[in-house]
C-alpha atoms as a PDB file:
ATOM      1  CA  UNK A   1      -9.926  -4.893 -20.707  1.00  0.00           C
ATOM      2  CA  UNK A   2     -10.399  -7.610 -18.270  1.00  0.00           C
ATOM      3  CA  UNK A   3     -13.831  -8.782 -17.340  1.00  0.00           C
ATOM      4  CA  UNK A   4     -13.307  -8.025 -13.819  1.00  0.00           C
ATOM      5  CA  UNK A   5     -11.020  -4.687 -12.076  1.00  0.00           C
ATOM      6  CA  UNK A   6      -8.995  -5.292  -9.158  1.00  0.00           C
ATOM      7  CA  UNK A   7      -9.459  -3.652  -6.083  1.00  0.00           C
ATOM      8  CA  UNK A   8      -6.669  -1.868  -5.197  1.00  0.00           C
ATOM      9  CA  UNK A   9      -5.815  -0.222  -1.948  1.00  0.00           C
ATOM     10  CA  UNK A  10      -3.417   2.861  -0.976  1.00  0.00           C
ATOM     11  CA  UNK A  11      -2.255   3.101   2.307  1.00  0.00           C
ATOM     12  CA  UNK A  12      -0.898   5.614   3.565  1.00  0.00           C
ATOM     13  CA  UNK A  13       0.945   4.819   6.044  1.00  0.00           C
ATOM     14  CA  UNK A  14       2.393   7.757   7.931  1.00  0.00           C
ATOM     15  CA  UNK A  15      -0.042   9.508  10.943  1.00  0.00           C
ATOM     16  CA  UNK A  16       2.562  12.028  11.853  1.00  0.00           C
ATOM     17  CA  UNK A  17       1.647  15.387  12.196  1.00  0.00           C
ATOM     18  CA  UNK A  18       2.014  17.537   8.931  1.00  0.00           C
ATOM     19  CA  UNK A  19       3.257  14.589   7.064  1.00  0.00           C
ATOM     20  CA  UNK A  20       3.701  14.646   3.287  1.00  0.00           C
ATOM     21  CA  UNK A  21       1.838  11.554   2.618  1.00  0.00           C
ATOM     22  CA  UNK A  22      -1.747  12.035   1.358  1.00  0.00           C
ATOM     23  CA  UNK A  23       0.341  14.408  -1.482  1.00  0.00           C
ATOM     24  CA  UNK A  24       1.827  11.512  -3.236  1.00  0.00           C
ATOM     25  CA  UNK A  25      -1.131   9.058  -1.893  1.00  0.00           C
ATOM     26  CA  UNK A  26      -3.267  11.280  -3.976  1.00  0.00           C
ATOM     27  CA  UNK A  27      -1.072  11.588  -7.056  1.00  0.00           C
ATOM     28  CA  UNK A  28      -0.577   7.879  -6.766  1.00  0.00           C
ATOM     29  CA  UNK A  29      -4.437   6.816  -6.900  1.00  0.00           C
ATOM     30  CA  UNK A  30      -5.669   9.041  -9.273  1.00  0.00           C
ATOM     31  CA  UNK A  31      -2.801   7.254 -11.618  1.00  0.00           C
ATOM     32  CA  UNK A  32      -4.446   4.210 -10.914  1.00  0.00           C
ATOM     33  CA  UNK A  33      -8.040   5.576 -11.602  1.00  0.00           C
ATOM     34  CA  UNK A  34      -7.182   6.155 -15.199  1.00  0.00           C
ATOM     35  CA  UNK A  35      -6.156   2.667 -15.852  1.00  0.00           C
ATOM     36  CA  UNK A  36      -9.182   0.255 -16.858  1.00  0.00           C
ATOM     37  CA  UNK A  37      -8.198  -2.559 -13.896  1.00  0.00           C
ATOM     38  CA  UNK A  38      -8.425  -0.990 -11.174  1.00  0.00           C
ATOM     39  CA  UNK A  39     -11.123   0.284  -8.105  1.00  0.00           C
ATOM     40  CA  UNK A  40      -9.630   2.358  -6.050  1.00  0.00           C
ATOM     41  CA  UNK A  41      -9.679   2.972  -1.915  1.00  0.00           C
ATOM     42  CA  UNK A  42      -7.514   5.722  -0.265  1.00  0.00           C
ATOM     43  CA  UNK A  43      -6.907   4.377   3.622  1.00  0.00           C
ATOM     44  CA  UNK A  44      -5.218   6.962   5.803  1.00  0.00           C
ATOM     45  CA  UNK A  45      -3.578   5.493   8.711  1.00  0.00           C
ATOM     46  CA  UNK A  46      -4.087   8.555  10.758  1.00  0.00           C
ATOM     47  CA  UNK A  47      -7.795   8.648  10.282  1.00  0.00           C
ATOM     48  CA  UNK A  48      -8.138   4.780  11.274  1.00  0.00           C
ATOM     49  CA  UNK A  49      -6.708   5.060  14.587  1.00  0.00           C
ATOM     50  CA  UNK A  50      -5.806   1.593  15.345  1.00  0.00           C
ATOM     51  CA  UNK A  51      -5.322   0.657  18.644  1.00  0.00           C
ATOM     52  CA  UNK A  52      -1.425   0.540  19.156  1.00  0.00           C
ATOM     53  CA  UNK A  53      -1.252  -2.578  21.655  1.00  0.00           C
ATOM     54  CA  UNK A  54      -2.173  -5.432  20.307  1.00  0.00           C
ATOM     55  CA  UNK A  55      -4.068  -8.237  21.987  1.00  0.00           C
ATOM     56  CA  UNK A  56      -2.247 -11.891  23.070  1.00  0.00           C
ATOM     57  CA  UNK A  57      -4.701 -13.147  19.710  1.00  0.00           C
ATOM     58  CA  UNK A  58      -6.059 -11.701  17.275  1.00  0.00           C
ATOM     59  CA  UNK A  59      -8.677 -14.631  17.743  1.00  0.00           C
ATOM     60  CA  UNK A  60     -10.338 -12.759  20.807  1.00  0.00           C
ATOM     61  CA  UNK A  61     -13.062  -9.892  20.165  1.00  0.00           C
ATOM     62  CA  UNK A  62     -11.422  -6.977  18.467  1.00  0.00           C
ATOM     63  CA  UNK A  63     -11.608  -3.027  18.973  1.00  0.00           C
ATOM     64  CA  UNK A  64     -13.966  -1.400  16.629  1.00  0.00           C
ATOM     65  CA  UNK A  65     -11.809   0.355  14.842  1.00  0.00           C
ATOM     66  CA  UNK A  66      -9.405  -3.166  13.692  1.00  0.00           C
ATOM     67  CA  UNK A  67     -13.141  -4.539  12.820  1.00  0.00           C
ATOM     68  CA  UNK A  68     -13.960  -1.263  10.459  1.00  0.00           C
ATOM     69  CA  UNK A  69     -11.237  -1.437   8.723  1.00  0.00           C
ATOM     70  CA  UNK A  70     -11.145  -5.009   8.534  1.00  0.00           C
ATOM     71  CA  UNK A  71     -13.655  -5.360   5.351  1.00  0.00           C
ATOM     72  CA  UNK A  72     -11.515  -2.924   3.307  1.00  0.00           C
ATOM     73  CA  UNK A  73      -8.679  -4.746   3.487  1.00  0.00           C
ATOM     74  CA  UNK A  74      -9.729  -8.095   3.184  1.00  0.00           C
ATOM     75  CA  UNK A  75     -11.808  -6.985  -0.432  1.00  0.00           C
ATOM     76  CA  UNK A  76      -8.355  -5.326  -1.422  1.00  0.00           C
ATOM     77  CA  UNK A  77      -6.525  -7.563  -4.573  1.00  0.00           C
ATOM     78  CA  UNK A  78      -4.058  -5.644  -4.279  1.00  0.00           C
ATOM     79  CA  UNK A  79      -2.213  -2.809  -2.190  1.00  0.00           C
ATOM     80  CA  UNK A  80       0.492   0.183  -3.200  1.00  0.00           C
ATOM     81  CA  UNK A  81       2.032   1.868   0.426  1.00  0.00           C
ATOM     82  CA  UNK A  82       2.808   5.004   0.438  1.00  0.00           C
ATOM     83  CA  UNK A  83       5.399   5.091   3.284  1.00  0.00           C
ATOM     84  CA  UNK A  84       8.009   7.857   4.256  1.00  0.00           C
ATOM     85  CA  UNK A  85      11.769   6.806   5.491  1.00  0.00           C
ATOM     86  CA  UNK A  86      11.671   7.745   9.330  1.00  0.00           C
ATOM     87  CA  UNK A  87      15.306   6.973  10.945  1.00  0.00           C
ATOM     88  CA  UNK A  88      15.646   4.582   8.076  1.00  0.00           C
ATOM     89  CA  UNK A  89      13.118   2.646   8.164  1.00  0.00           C
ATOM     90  CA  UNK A  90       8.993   2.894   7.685  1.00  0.00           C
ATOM     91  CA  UNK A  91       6.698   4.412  10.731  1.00  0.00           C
ATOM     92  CA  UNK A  92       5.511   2.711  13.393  1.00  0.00           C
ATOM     93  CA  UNK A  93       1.604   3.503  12.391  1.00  0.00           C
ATOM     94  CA  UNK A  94       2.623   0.899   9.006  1.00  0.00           C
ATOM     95  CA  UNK A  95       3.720  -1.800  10.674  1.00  0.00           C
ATOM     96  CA  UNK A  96       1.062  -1.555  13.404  1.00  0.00           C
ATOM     97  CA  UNK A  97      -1.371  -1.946  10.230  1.00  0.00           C
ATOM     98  CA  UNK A  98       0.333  -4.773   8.961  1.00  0.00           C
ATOM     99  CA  UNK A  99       0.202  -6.451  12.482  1.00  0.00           C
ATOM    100  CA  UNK A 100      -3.149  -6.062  13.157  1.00  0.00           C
ATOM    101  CA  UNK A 101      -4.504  -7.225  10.005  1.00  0.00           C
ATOM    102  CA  UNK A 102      -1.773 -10.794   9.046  1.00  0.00           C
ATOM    103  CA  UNK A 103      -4.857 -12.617   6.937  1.00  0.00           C
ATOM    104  CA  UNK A 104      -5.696  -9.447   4.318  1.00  0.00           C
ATOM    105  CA  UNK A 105      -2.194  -9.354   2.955  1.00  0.00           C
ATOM    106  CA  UNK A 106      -1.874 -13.636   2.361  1.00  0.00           C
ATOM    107  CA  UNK A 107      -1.451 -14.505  -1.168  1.00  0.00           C
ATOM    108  CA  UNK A 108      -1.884 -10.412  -2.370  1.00  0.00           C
ATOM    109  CA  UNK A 109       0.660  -8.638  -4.478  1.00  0.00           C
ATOM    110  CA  UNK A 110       1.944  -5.350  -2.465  1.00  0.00           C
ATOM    111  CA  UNK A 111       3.756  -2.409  -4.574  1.00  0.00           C
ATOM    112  CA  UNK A 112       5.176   0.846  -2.646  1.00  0.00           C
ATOM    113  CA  UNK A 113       6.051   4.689  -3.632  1.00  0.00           C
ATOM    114  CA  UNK A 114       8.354   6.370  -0.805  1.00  0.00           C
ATOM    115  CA  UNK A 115       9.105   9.465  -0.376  1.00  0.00           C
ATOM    116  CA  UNK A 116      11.759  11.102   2.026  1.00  0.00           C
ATOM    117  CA  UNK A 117      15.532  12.966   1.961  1.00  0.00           C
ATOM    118  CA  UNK A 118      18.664  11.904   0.279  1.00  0.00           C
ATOM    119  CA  UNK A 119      17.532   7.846  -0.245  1.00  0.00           C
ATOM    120  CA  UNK A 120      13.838   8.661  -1.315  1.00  0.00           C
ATOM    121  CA  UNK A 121      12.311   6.389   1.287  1.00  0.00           C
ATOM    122  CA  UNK A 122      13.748   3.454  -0.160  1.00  0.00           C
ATOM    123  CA  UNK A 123      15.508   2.280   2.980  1.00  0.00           C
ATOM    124  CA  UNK A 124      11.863   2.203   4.206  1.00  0.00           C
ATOM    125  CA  UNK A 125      10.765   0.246   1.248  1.00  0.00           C
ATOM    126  CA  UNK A 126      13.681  -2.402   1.799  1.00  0.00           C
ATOM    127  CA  UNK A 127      12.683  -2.893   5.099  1.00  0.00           C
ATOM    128  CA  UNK A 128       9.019  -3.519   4.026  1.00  0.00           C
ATOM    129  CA  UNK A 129      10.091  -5.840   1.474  1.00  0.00           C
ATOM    130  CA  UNK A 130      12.002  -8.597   4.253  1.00  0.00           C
ATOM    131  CA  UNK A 131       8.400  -8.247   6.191  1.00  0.00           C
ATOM    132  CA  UNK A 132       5.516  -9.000   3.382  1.00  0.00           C
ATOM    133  CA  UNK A 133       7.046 -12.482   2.272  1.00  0.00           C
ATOM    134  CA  UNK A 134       6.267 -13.185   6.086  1.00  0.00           C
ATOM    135  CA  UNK A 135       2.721 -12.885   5.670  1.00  0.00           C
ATOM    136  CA  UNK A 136       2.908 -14.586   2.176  1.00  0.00           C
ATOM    137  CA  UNK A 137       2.824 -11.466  -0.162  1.00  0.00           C
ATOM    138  CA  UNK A 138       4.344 -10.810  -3.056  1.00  0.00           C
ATOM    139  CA  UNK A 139       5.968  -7.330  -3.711  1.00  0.00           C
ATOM    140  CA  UNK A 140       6.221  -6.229  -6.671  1.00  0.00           C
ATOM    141  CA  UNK A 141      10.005  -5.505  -8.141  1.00  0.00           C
ATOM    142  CA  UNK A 142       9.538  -2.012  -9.422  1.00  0.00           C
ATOM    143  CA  UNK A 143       8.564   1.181  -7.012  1.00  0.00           C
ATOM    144  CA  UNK A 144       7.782   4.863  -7.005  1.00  0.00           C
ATOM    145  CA  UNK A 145      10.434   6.827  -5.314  1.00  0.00           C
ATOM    146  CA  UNK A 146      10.694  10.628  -4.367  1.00  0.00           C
ATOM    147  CA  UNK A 147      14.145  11.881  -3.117  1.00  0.00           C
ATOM    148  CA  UNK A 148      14.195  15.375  -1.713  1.00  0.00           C
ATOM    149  CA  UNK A 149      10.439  15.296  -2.019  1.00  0.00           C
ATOM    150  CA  UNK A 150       9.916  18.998  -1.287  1.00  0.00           C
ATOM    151  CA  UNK A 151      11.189  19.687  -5.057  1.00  0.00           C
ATOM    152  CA  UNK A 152       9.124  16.634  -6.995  1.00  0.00           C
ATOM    153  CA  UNK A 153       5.360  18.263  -6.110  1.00  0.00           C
ATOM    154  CA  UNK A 154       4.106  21.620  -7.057  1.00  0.00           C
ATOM    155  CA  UNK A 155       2.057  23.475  -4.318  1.00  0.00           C
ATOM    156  CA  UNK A 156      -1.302  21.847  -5.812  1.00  0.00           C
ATOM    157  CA  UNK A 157       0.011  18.577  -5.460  1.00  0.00           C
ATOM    158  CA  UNK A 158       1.349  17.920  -9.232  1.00  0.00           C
ATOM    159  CA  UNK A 159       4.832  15.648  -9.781  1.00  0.00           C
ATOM    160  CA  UNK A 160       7.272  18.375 -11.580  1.00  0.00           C
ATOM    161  CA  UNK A 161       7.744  15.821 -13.517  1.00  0.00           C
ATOM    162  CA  UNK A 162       4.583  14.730 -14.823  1.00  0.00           C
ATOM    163  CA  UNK A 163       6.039  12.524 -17.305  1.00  0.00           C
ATOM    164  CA  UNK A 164       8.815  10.889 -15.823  1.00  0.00           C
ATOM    165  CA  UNK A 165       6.547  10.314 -12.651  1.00  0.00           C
ATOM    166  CA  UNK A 166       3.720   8.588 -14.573  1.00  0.00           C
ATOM    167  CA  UNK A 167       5.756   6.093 -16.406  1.00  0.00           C
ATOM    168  CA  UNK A 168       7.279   4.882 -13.013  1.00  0.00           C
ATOM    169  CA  UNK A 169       3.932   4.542 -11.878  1.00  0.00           C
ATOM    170  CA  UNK A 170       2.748   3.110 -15.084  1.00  0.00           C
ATOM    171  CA  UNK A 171       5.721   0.072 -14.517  1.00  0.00           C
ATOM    172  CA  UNK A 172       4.935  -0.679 -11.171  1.00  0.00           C
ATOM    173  CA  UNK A 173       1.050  -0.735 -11.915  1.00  0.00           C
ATOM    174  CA  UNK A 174       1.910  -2.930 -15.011  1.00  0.00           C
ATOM    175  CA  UNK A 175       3.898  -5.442 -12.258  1.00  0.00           C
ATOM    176  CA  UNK A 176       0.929  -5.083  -9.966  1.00  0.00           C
ATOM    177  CA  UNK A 177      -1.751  -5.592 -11.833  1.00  0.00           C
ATOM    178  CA  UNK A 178      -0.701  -8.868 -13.427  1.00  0.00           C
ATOM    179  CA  UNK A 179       0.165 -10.214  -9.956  1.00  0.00           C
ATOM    180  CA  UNK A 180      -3.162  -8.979  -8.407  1.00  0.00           C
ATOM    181  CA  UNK A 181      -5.071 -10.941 -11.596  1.00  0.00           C
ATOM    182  CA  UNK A 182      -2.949 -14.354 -11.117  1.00  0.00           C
ATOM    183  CA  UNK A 183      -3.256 -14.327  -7.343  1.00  0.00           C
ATOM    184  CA  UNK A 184      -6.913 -13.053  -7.163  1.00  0.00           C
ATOM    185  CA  UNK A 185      -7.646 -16.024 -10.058  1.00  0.00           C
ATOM    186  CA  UNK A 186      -5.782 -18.375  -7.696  1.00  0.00           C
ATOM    187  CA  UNK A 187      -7.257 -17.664  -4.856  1.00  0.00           C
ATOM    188  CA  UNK A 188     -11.028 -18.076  -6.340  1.00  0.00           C
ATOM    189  CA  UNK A 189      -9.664 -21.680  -7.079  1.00  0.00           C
ATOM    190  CA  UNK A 190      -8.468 -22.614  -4.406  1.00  0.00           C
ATOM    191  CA  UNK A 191      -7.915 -20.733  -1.405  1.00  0.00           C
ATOM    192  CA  UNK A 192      -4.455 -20.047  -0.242  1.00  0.00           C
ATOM    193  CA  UNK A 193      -3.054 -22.943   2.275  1.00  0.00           C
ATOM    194  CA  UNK A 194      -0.733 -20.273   4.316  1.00  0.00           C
END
């Protein structure tokens, strides 16, 4: 075990009515609670409620809901989203989040599971993937994917596949987990010139 766990935040990132995500944003964290490197925080978008309209710069005073999330974020070493595939792509809510809060996610490693019809979310997932280098994160290769969702949870919230779902999750926490120690070591350092 290392000396020190990583702080990891899930995000779930849809705040749509009757969405699916706190199933798999559940599933997801208490995977990562059995490991022995990470703290875990649960952040649902839709009990945030971020303004939606941003201000001309972030430098001016903020609403007090940006500033309460704020410290959450910025303690997080590293992040998994949990994002659906809405006309193929990720919600609005996500990206809003990412927007509002550019300094948290410099020089952190960011891993996803997506959920959603045919594709699994992954269209969603692609599309996150061209946005996070722009705010100088690393995403991790390997993901957590549920096609058809409706048949991959049980109605208490259990993968049908227990096994098959935990050893994805197991691969991407591997990936995320050494990023999250070389960046967080890096950043103590030195910090990050982006």
């Amino acid at each position: 075990m290392r000396e020190r766990r990583l702080n990891l935040a899930v995000l779930i990132g849809s705040t749509r009515a009757g969405r699916f995500g706190p199933v798999p944003a559940q599933w997801i964290a208490a995977e990562a609670a059995k490991r022995d490197d990470f703290d875990v925080d649960v952040i649902d978008l839709a009990q945030v409620w971020l303004p939606d309209v941003l201000p001309e710069s972030l430098d001016r005073p903020l609403p007090q809901a940006v500033t309460d999330l704020a410290p959450w974020l910025d303690r997080a070493d590293a992040f998994v989203i949990v994002t659906p595939e809405y006309n193929h792509s990720f919600p609005a809510s996500l990206k809003n989040a990412i927007d509002w809060y550019v300094d948290a996610w410099k020089a952190k490693p960011v891993a996803f599971v997506s959920y959603g019809g045919m594709a699994g979310g992954l269209r969603a997932v692609a599309d996150l993937r061209g946005i996070f280098p722009g705010l100088h994160s690393v995403t991790v290769r390997d993901s957590v994917c549920f096609p058809n969702y409706q048949e991959h949870f049980d109605a208490e919230g259990r993968p049908a596949d227990p096994e098959g779902c935990a050893a994805a999750a197991k691969t991407m926490f591997d990936q995320l987990a050494w990023w999250g120690h070389v960046l967080s070591d890096a950043r103590a350092r030195q910090p990050y010139p982006g």
